[in-house]
C-alpha cells in the first residue's frame, strides 16, 4: 500500500506515490489523524495551502473482509479549528484499497480559481483542469462523470457548498448505485477539498483484485465467524436491516432524550410520523427498499432507498440523525419533506446534522416558523445558490447563532450537537464535551449502554460512571474507525466475545500480527493522542471540553434534569 | 374484619406502546395513537403484563413512564405508560 500525494500548488499538480514509512500499520482514522498531527501546522488557516486533506481506507479496505468499506476524511477543520476525521460509507474505501492506496493526501492550493478533477486507475493518476464542473450539484456532477468514465467507478466529490468553502460542507461518496448519497459530513471537510480546487476524485478499480491476506485460510475462517456473529446478533442481524437507523426515533423520544425545538424539550409530538417504522413501510409501499447496503461487502444493510409519493427515487433512506435534525429539532413532522431536505443536503454537499441544527437556530432567531418545512427547504436552496443568507446558514449553527444574536446555540468546539439530549442521556454529553472532534455522537456512542442495553447498562439520568463509559468507548471507536469497519459492528462486538475475537483474528491473519484486546486499547489511545495533541497545539484548553452552559441551567422535560457531570470529572477523560 | 380493597387496585388502566414490529395477538381497545389501552382487575408486575399481552416477539427494552427498566418485577400502577421495544440500535 502507498500514500498518494497530490500537490495542488503547482500549475500542473505534482503527483507522488510514497511508501507508508512512519505510517506503516495505520489505517482509516489512525492514518488521517497521524498525517494531520505530524504534517499540518496546528495554527494554520484551515483553508490555506498549509492544511492537508487526507482520504484513507481502513486497515482492511479493499480486502474480502465484510463491513470493511468505510472511508476516513481528515484535515484541520474549518468548523472547529481542531483536527477532524469524518467517516463515511460508500464504495470509495474498497476501491482505494484495491488500487493499493492507503491514503490520498491533497496538499497546497492552486494559485487561480480553476476547478480540477482527478482520475485514478491501476495505471496511474491524471489531474486535469475542468471548469465545466464549477458549481455543479453532486447528482449532476456524478451523471457527468458516468458519461465520461463509465459506470464502473466510485467518486469522491464536493457540491457547491464545498466550492464556496462553507464550514458545513461535506465530501460526498457514491454508493453501489453510483449516487452521491454517502457523506463524510462533519466538520466542513468539503470546504477543505474546495480550497484545494478539487471538485471530484474518480476511482476506477477495473482489472484490480482484492488485497490478499498473509494467511489466506485463517483470514477466510475468521471472516466467516465474524459474519456469522453479525447475523446472529439481534441488532445487526434483525433490527438494523428491518428498520434502519431511524428506528431510534421512537425509543429516544420515549425516554425523553429527543431534542425538540432547538433543544428546548425532550419529546416531540410528531415523532411517530417520522419514525423508522413509518419510513420502512413507505419505502415498501412505494417500490423503494428498506434493506440496502451502502457498499459492497456490507452484511448489516441498515440503509435503504426512499421513493417519493409518485414512486420515483428521491434519496437514500434518511438516517436517524438526519430525520431528527431536519425533523423533530425543527418541529417538522412530514417525512417526505425531510427526505427532500436530505436530498438537497446531499446534492449541495452539506452535513445534514449541521444544517438541521442551524435551521433550528434560525427558527429560534425568528427567520422562519417552527415546523415550516417549506421555508426550511427554501433556506437549503439559498445555501446551494450561495446567497448572502445561504452563506450564513451554510457555515453552521455557531456562525448563524452569532449572525442573528441567538443565545441557545447547541455546539461544542463550534460543531452542532447530534440527536440525543445530554441532559437525559448524560454519557453522550461527556462524549460531546470531550471528543477532539467537537460534538460527535459516533466518537463514543454511550447510547449503546445508556439506552439500548448493548454491552451492559449505565443509568442515563445519573452522572456516575459516564466518564469511564465515554472514555472506554472513545478508545474502542478510535480503533474500529481505523480498521475501515462500519462502527455498527460494535453492537455485536460488545455482546459477543467470539465476534470481537473474530475481528482480531481477521486483522492478525491479514497482516501477520498477534494483536490482543490490550493492543486494541493501546491502538485506540494512540489515535486519540494524535488528535488531542494536535488540538492542544492549535490552542484548545480544558475549557473547550464543555457543553454550552444552558445544558447545566435549563432543565429539560419530561425528566426535568440538567447535565450533571462536573467539569473536573470531564477533565479526567484523557487521564488514563 | 377484613379491610376493603381500594377501588384503584381492583381496576387499573395503563397505556402500552408497541414499537419495532412488536404486536399483540389480543384485541385491546386503542387510543388515537393506536396504543393499547389495557385494563386489569388485579395488580400486575411488568413481567405479568408482558405475558398477558400475548406478544409476537419478546421485548428487550422496557420503558416505564420515560424510564428504562432493569427490574421487570415491579408492579404497574393506574395511568402508567409502558413502551416496549425489540433489540434495536442506530446512530
XYZ file of C-alpha atoms in Angstrom:
667
model
C 0.000 0.000 0.000
C 1.147 3.522 -0.839
C 0.395 7.099 0.089
C -0.576 9.186 -2.928
C 0.348 12.837 -2.525
C -1.029 15.453 -4.920
C 0.328 18.962 -4.531
C -2.181 21.425 -5.940
C 0.144 24.438 -5.658
C 1.913 23.643 -8.929
C 0.481 24.743 -12.265
C 0.494 21.091 -13.272
C -0.249 19.491 -9.883
C 2.599 17.239 -8.740
C 1.714 13.586 -8.150
C 3.879 11.346 -5.979
C 3.486 7.817 -4.620
C 5.298 7.116 -1.334
C 5.841 4.093 0.867
C 3.914 4.143 4.131
C 7.125 4.629 6.115
C 6.312 6.050 9.558
C 2.601 5.414 8.888
C 3.025 1.642 8.488
C 0.347 -0.247 10.441
C -2.065 2.674 10.428
C -5.319 2.812 8.508
C -8.528 4.866 8.347
C -8.790 7.375 11.180
C -5.367 6.403 12.530
C -3.600 7.385 9.322
C -5.634 10.550 8.667
C -5.086 11.776 12.231
C -1.396 10.800 12.241
C -0.714 12.667 8.975
C -2.611 15.769 10.092
C -0.992 15.723 13.527
C 2.547 15.265 12.197
C 2.431 17.298 8.988
C -0.052 20.157 9.410
C 0.738 23.355 11.311
C -1.973 23.380 14.008
C -2.135 27.179 13.804
C -2.659 27.289 10.034
C -5.835 28.625 8.490
C -7.939 25.553 7.600
C -8.480 26.850 4.060
C -4.828 27.702 3.460
C -2.175 25.858 1.456
C -0.718 24.642 4.755
C -3.723 22.439 5.549
C -3.985 18.966 4.013
C -6.971 16.814 3.132
C -6.359 13.120 3.745
C -8.716 10.494 2.316
C -7.976 6.987 3.573
C -9.368 3.491 3.510
C -9.125 1.348 6.627
C -6.634 -1.364 7.550
C -8.871 -3.920 5.840
C -10.054 -1.674 2.976
C -10.022 -3.458 -0.368
C -9.874 -6.887 1.240
C -12.608 -9.511 1.300
C -13.427 -8.687 4.950
C -17.138 -7.977 5.396
C -18.074 -4.458 6.510
C -14.614 -3.044 5.775
C -15.502 -0.321 3.262
C -15.529 2.806 5.394
C -13.540 5.847 4.299
C -11.931 8.403 6.626
C -11.542 12.025 5.581
C -9.205 14.093 7.751
C -7.927 17.682 7.925
C -7.801 20.679 10.212
C -11.489 21.538 10.426
C -12.782 24.927 9.303
C -15.783 24.382 11.592
C -13.990 23.517 14.831
C -10.441 24.783 14.259
C -9.258 21.417 15.544
C -8.406 18.085 13.995
C -11.152 16.288 12.077
C -11.870 12.789 10.909
C -15.223 12.477 9.143
C -16.172 8.877 8.401
C -18.354 7.677 5.544
C -19.785 4.626 3.862
C -19.938 4.255 0.094
C -17.773 2.458 -2.404
C -14.573 4.525 -2.286
C -12.940 2.743 0.665
C -12.957 -0.647 -1.026
C -11.819 0.797 -4.356
C -8.939 2.748 -2.806
C -7.742 -0.457 -1.135
C -7.898 -2.419 -4.384
C -5.881 0.327 -6.093
C -3.224 -0.106 -3.417
C -3.745 3.366 -1.988
C -3.800 3.660 1.808
C -4.363 7.411 1.680
C -4.683 10.264 -0.803
C -3.174 13.470 0.560
C -4.239 16.700 -1.143
C -1.675 19.371 -0.350
C -1.042 23.009 -1.228
C -3.511 25.257 -3.008
C -3.919 26.373 -6.626
C -2.979 29.952 -7.399
C -6.008 30.652 -9.585
C -9.618 29.604 -9.268
C -9.547 26.694 -11.699
C -11.504 23.546 -10.876
C -9.760 20.172 -11.082
C -10.845 16.579 -11.478
C -8.590 13.666 -10.591
C -8.864 10.244 -12.225
C -7.081 7.278 -10.654
C -6.875 3.755 -12.034
C -4.380 0.890 -11.904
C -2.133 2.649 -14.424
C -1.781 5.901 -12.537
C -3.199 9.337 -11.765
C -4.433 12.085 -14.062
C -5.098 15.576 -12.669
C -6.973 17.819 -15.094
C -8.477 21.287 -15.106
C -12.193 21.107 -15.884
C -14.009 24.372 -15.294
C -17.205 22.945 -16.794
C -17.723 21.246 -13.430
C -17.901 24.507 -11.477
C -20.843 24.782 -9.057
C -22.460 21.557 -10.243
C -24.584 19.883 -7.573
C -23.350 16.404 -6.651
C -26.001 14.414 -8.580
C -25.392 16.371 -11.831
C -21.642 16.061 -11.364
C -21.809 12.281 -10.981
C -24.009 11.939 -14.086
C -21.306 13.812 -15.987
C -18.569 11.565 -14.575
C -20.563 8.469 -15.592
C -20.745 9.736 -19.171
C -17.020 10.425 -19.209
C -15.645 7.405 -17.343
C -18.385 4.775 -17.462
C -20.323 3.197 -14.628
C -17.578 1.101 -13.009
C -16.212 3.942 -10.948
C -16.517 5.336 -7.432
C -16.491 9.095 -6.904
C -15.447 11.378 -4.077
C -16.802 14.869 -4.678
C -17.995 18.190 -3.357
C -21.110 20.162 -4.185
C -21.424 23.950 -4.483
C -21.148 24.335 -0.681
C -17.648 22.876 -0.738
C -16.640 25.119 -3.635
C -17.917 28.112 -1.648
C -15.831 26.814 1.288
C -18.726 26.728 3.738
C -17.911 25.244 7.137
C -20.915 22.914 6.886
C -19.739 21.429 3.564
C -19.405 17.672 3.216
C -17.424 15.316 0.997
C -19.777 13.010 -0.940
C -19.003 9.368 -1.725
C -21.004 7.391 -4.236
C -22.892 4.266 -3.199
C -23.423 0.960 -5.006
C -25.863 2.629 -7.446
C -23.303 5.352 -8.179
C -25.338 8.008 -6.399
C -23.672 10.632 -4.164
C -25.608 9.620 -1.051
C -22.907 8.789 1.497
C -21.143 11.732 3.095
C -18.155 12.468 5.246
C -20.401 15.091 6.687
C -18.959 16.631 9.744
C -16.568 19.476 10.329
C -16.523 21.159 6.912
C -14.175 18.679 5.218
C -15.841 19.632 1.900
C -14.626 23.214 2.311
C -11.029 21.989 2.613
C -11.431 19.920 -0.568
C -12.872 23.063 -2.196
C -9.887 25.110 -1.044
C -7.626 22.644 -2.882
C -9.590 23.298 -6.080
C -10.560 19.636 -6.379
C -14.176 19.027 -7.401
C -14.087 15.269 -7.826
C -11.792 12.267 -7.488
C -12.848 9.429 -9.791
C -11.597 5.990 -8.732
C -11.586 3.132 -11.207
C -10.575 -0.313 -9.950
C -11.013 -2.107 -13.290
C -8.618 -5.076 -13.573
C -7.599 -4.916 -9.923
C -8.004 -7.675 -7.335
C -8.887 -7.710 -3.658
C -5.919 -7.253 -1.287
C -4.590 -10.617 -0.199
C -4.064 -11.633 3.440
C -0.794 -13.128 4.672
C -2.623 -16.192 5.954
C -5.436 -16.856 3.489
C -7.095 -19.769 5.278
C -7.057 -18.183 8.750
C -8.451 -14.969 7.256
C -11.290 -16.802 5.496
C -12.179 -18.685 8.655
C -12.174 -15.535 10.806
C -14.279 -13.629 8.256
C -16.815 -16.454 8.275
C -17.078 -16.351 12.075
C -17.276 -12.570 12.009
C -20.178 -12.572 9.528
C -21.977 -15.323 11.470
C -21.614 -13.239 14.640
C -23.123 -10.173 12.969
C -26.001 -12.215 11.572
C -26.667 -13.853 14.943
C -26.825 -10.641 16.964
C -30.415 -9.309 17.101
C -29.390 -5.706 16.400
C -27.034 -6.255 13.449
C -28.912 -9.321 12.197
C -32.509 -8.100 12.518
C -33.158 -4.617 13.963
C -30.897 -2.556 11.708
C -31.752 -4.399 8.455
C -35.504 -4.145 9.070
C -35.877 -0.501 10.015
C -32.520 1.209 9.550
C -31.030 3.718 11.937
C -34.234 5.757 12.163
C -35.741 3.031 14.336
C -34.194 5.114 17.120
C -36.720 7.938 16.810
C -39.369 6.274 18.946
C -37.123 4.988 21.700
C -35.128 8.205 22.083
C -38.431 10.089 22.148
C -39.958 7.702 24.690
C -37.021 8.088 27.082
C -37.325 11.878 26.830
C -33.975 12.454 25.148
C -35.187 13.597 21.700
C -34.028 17.218 21.330
C -37.010 19.200 20.112
C -37.341 22.861 19.080
C -33.601 23.536 19.294
C -33.047 21.510 22.473
C -35.938 23.088 24.409
C -37.900 19.874 25.050
C -37.119 16.177 25.271
C -40.108 14.838 23.377
C -41.652 15.614 20.003
C -45.389 15.112 19.491
C -44.851 14.232 15.815
C -42.103 11.678 16.390
C -44.090 8.634 15.329
C -44.941 10.163 11.959
C -41.245 10.380 11.097
C -40.061 7.147 12.690
C -38.107 4.309 11.102
C -41.166 2.082 11.199
C -43.133 4.598 9.073
C -40.164 5.206 6.769
C -39.658 1.477 6.117
C -43.360 0.946 5.404
C -43.432 3.855 2.911
C -40.348 2.502 1.190
C -42.024 -0.868 0.744
C -45.312 0.634 -0.473
C -43.659 2.972 -2.995
C -41.236 0.497 -4.535
C -38.151 1.681 -2.653
C -36.178 -0.621 -0.418
C -35.821 -0.544 3.367
C -32.909 -3.020 3.498
C -29.905 -1.994 1.469
C -26.132 -1.808 1.998
C -24.213 1.416 1.416
C -21.238 -0.501 -0.005
C -20.376 -3.943 -1.344
C -19.489 -6.356 1.435
C -21.959 -4.914 3.941
C -23.945 -7.680 5.643
C -25.931 -5.439 8.046
C -27.645 -3.401 5.300
C -29.085 -0.643 7.526
C -29.584 1.769 4.646
C -32.442 1.945 2.168
C -33.861 3.690 -0.866
C -36.607 6.279 -0.465
C -39.138 6.997 -3.195
C -41.483 9.969 -3.408
C -45.300 9.774 -3.469
C -45.220 9.014 -7.213
C -42.837 6.110 -6.773
C -39.754 7.881 -8.139
C -36.351 7.796 -6.487
C -35.945 10.759 -4.155
C -32.991 9.973 -1.911
C -31.397 7.212 0.127
C -33.235 6.287 3.312
C -32.749 9.333 5.536
C -30.783 8.337 8.636
C -31.917 8.853 12.211
C -29.644 11.846 12.778
C -30.891 13.500 9.580
C -34.563 12.880 10.351
C -34.076 14.311 13.831
C -32.014 17.342 12.752
C -34.268 18.442 9.894
C -37.399 16.968 11.535
C -38.075 16.979 15.260
C -35.406 19.525 16.119
C -37.150 21.986 13.770
C -40.678 20.866 14.679
C -41.149 19.264 11.226
C -43.236 16.072 11.166
C -43.543 15.491 7.400
C -41.261 12.604 6.389
C -41.485 13.389 2.639
C -40.290 16.937 3.215
C -37.497 15.685 5.457
C -36.499 13.268 2.673
C -36.473 16.199 0.224
C -34.164 18.098 2.589
C -31.928 15.032 2.820
C -31.669 15.039 -0.985
C -30.884 18.775 -1.072
C -28.162 18.413 1.556
C -26.586 15.566 -0.450
C -26.909 17.481 -3.696
C -25.487 20.792 -2.475
C -22.983 18.894 -0.339
C -23.700 19.904 3.251
C -23.856 17.999 6.537
C -27.458 17.136 7.447
C -26.791 17.338 11.195
C -25.161 20.761 10.986
C -27.891 22.044 8.629
C -30.743 20.800 10.832
C -29.188 22.320 13.931
C -28.587 25.567 12.018
C -32.130 25.791 10.684
C -33.410 25.311 14.257
C -31.168 28.175 15.403
C -32.578 30.249 12.513
C -36.090 29.342 13.705
C -35.117 30.430 17.208
C -33.978 33.728 15.663
C -37.397 34.153 14.026
C -36.177 33.801 10.434
C -38.758 31.101 9.820
C -41.514 29.483 11.883
C -41.131 26.262 13.852
C -42.330 23.357 11.766
C -42.322 25.281 8.461
C -40.745 22.627 6.233
C -41.230 24.612 3.011
C -39.344 27.571 4.451
C -36.580 25.201 5.608
C -36.378 23.765 2.074
C -36.059 27.299 0.683
C -33.281 28.017 3.150
C -31.344 24.986 1.881
C -31.785 26.268 -1.680
C -30.267 29.575 -0.523
C -27.271 27.577 0.724
C -26.923 25.870 -2.651
C -27.181 29.170 -4.531
C -24.760 30.879 -2.164
C -26.924 33.915 -1.432
C -25.739 36.046 1.478
C -28.246 34.347 3.800
C -27.304 30.946 2.368
C -23.636 31.579 3.120
C -24.501 32.334 6.744
C -26.584 29.157 7.098
C -24.009 27.047 5.244
C -21.390 27.993 7.796
C -23.273 26.216 10.543
C -25.096 26.704 13.819
C -22.439 28.673 15.709
C -21.926 31.124 12.824
C -25.678 31.547 12.323
C -26.253 31.985 16.056
C -23.731 34.825 16.083
C -25.149 36.407 12.946
C -28.618 36.585 14.451
C -27.847 37.057 18.157
C -29.163 33.717 19.378
C -28.120 32.556 22.851
C -29.199 28.888 22.712
C -26.660 27.514 20.250
C -26.049 23.787 20.794
C -22.412 23.371 19.748
C -19.144 22.104 21.245
C -15.912 23.374 19.673
C -18.156 25.016 17.071
C -19.788 21.764 15.891
C -23.525 21.134 16.348
C -24.769 18.515 18.799
C -26.432 15.445 17.246
C -29.709 13.757 18.133
C -29.508 12.896 21.832
C -30.056 15.418 24.614
C -27.135 15.253 27.071
C -29.413 16.159 29.992
C -31.471 12.975 29.538
C -28.505 10.815 28.429
C -25.561 12.039 30.469
C -22.977 9.694 28.924
C -23.324 11.179 25.451
C -22.836 14.627 26.983
C -19.390 13.505 28.139
C -18.544 12.412 24.587
C -19.886 15.640 23.067
C -17.836 17.718 25.508
C -14.534 15.878 25.341
C -14.170 14.362 21.868
C -11.349 16.018 19.921
C -13.842 16.168 17.037
C -16.313 18.555 18.684
C -19.857 17.369 19.454
C -19.887 13.953 17.776
C -22.122 11.067 18.836
C -20.112 8.435 16.967
C -16.870 9.267 18.837
C -18.104 7.424 21.937
C -21.633 6.178 21.416
C -22.824 5.898 25.016
C -26.390 5.383 23.769
C -25.488 1.697 23.332
C -25.242 1.234 27.101
C -27.264 4.221 28.335
C -30.391 3.280 26.356
C -30.050 0.285 24.057
C -28.703 -2.161 26.657
C -25.989 -3.391 24.334
C -22.856 -4.402 26.231
C -24.482 -3.625 29.599
C -26.438 -0.756 31.116
C -25.413 2.551 32.688
C -28.299 4.690 34.013
C -28.584 7.607 31.551
C -30.041 10.041 34.065
C -27.229 9.838 36.620
C -23.741 11.314 36.242
C -21.994 8.348 37.854
C -19.947 6.113 35.581
C -20.385 8.261 32.465
C -16.774 9.431 32.157
C -15.438 5.873 32.347
C -18.084 4.766 29.843
C -17.273 7.512 27.359
C -13.509 7.012 27.745
C -13.719 3.288 27.031
C -15.991 3.849 24.052
C -13.840 6.657 22.615
C -10.765 4.408 22.770
C -12.558 1.439 21.178
C -14.132 3.654 18.500
C -10.781 5.168 17.516
C -9.601 1.615 16.822
C -12.712 0.499 14.896
C -12.580 3.687 12.787
C -9.018 2.754 11.860
C -9.864 -0.735 10.624
C -12.258 0.569 7.958
C -15.053 -1.359 9.627
C -18.508 0.162 9.963
C -18.976 1.250 13.588
C -22.231 -0.714 13.756
C -20.235 -3.915 14.166
C -19.646 -2.646 17.735
C -23.135 -3.741 18.822
C -22.175 -7.364 18.186
C -18.604 -6.895 19.431
C -19.822 -5.539 22.779
C -22.117 -8.507 23.427
C -20.292 -11.401 21.779
C -16.636 -12.016 22.724
C -16.266 -14.525 19.880
C -17.221 -11.878 17.292
C -14.734 -9.459 18.817
C -12.083 -12.185 18.617
C -13.021 -12.913 15.002
C -12.237 -9.290 14.088
C -8.822 -9.549 15.760
C -8.198 -12.905 14.060
C -9.008 -11.315 10.722
C -6.521 -8.473 11.264
C -3.872 -10.855 12.561
C -4.314 -13.220 9.612
C -4.248 -10.310 7.169
C -1.110 -8.622 8.489
C 0.644 -11.463 10.304
C 0.147 -9.656 13.616
C -0.556 -11.028 17.099
C -2.900 -8.311 18.227
C -4.781 -8.815 21.508
C -7.504 -6.821 23.244
C -4.803 -4.991 25.151
C -3.192 -3.900 21.887
C -6.567 -2.660 20.670
C -6.753 -0.334 23.668
C -3.223 0.938 23.065
C -4.008 1.475 19.366
C -7.135 3.492 20.200
C -5.250 5.584 22.754
C -2.514 6.310 20.216
C -5.085 7.662 17.738
C -6.743 9.830 20.386
C -3.326 11.104 21.456
C -2.534 12.255 17.888
C -5.830 14.131 17.872
C -5.692 15.573 21.359
C -2.098 16.662 20.882
C -2.963 18.483 17.639
C -5.826 20.301 19.339
C -3.672 21.399 22.272
C -1.102 22.810 19.839
C -3.991 24.513 17.980
C -4.860 26.357 21.194
C -7.553 24.180 22.744
C -7.731 24.046 26.554
C -9.852 22.103 29.022
C -12.388 24.950 28.875
C -13.170 23.822 25.311
C -14.194 20.412 26.675
C -17.507 21.739 27.981
C -21.132 21.802 26.922
C -22.856 25.150 26.378
C -23.925 26.445 29.798
C -27.661 26.224 29.118
C -27.389 22.450 29.422
C -26.322 22.983 33.050
C -29.016 25.569 33.827
C -32.175 24.784 31.844
C -33.879 21.517 32.897
C -35.377 19.542 30.038
C -38.801 17.902 30.095
C -40.041 15.272 30.824
C -37.318 14.337 33.326
C -36.564 17.924 34.352
C -32.866 17.197 34.547
C -29.761 19.205 33.698
C -26.315 17.942 32.694
C -24.695 16.912 35.966
C -21.214 15.622 35.121
C -18.806 18.021 36.821
C -16.100 19.886 34.902
C -13.328 18.283 36.959
C -14.704 14.839 36.064
C -14.679 15.739 32.355
C -11.039 16.709 32.752
C -10.265 13.117 33.719
C -11.375 11.640 30.416
C -7.939 11.524 28.830
C -6.223 10.751 32.110
C -5.700 7.049 31.513
C -62.918 -7.834 59.841
C -61.079 -7.662 56.531
C -60.385 -4.165 55.174
C -61.965 -3.362 51.815
C -59.577 -3.409 48.819
C -59.310 0.117 47.401
C -61.096 0.599 44.096
C -57.932 1.740 42.248
C -56.208 -1.587 42.947
C -59.179 -3.568 41.817
C -59.176 -1.953 38.408
C -56.410 -0.152 36.652
C -55.845 1.185 33.184
C -52.444 1.506 31.546
C -51.303 2.504 28.063
C -48.966 0.106 26.268
C -46.978 1.379 23.274
C -45.501 -1.222 20.922
C -42.616 -0.381 18.610
C -40.197 -2.029 16.198
C -42.615 -4.651 14.877
C -43.888 -5.895 18.247
C -47.578 -6.781 18.001
C -50.176 -8.195 20.389
C -52.257 -11.143 19.339
C -55.115 -9.912 21.520
C -57.741 -7.376 20.589
C -57.324 -4.468 23.022
C -59.064 -1.117 22.807
C -56.755 1.543 21.358
C -56.251 5.287 21.758
C -55.816 7.818 18.936
C -52.165 6.858 18.552
C -53.222 3.181 18.185
C -51.577 2.332 21.518
C -53.158 -0.456 23.539
C -55.367 0.505 26.442
C -55.054 -2.338 28.903
C -57.390 -2.708 31.837
C -56.678 -5.215 34.539
C -58.535 -6.148 37.669
C -55.525 -7.154 39.726
C -52.099 -5.599 40.227
C -49.621 -6.948 37.687
C -45.871 -6.852 37.511
C -44.272 -5.800 34.211
C -43.402 -9.478 33.632
C -47.027 -10.459 34.090
C -48.252 -7.613 31.925
C -45.947 -8.663 29.065
C -47.165 -12.229 29.412
C -50.789 -11.038 29.446
C -50.303 -9.089 26.203
C -49.510 -12.224 24.085
C -46.839 -10.519 22.009
C -45.357 -11.819 18.742
C -41.823 -11.182 19.998
C -40.183 -10.723 23.345
C -39.496 -7.104 24.277
C -35.853 -6.319 25.033
C -36.120 -2.730 26.233
C -38.953 -1.731 28.555
C -39.624 1.942 29.284
C -41.965 2.856 32.136
C -43.079 6.490 32.129
C -39.908 7.509 30.282
C -37.520 5.493 32.464
C -35.661 2.417 31.169
C -36.335 -0.533 33.458
C -33.777 -3.039 34.631
C -36.199 -4.763 37.009
C -39.359 -6.168 35.423
C -40.814 -7.465 38.685
C -42.088 -4.055 39.756
C -45.857 -3.519 39.768
C -47.627 -1.287 37.310
C -49.893 1.483 38.557
C -53.058 3.029 37.193
C -52.194 5.558 34.476
C -48.754 4.161 33.721
C -47.335 4.308 30.185
C -45.251 1.334 29.167
C -43.250 1.315 25.924
C -41.862 -1.960 24.584
C -39.036 -2.361 22.071
C -37.204 -5.314 20.498
C -33.380 -5.149 20.319
C -32.663 -2.067 18.195
C -29.881 0.373 17.509
C -28.784 3.048 15.096
C -26.893 6.294 15.267
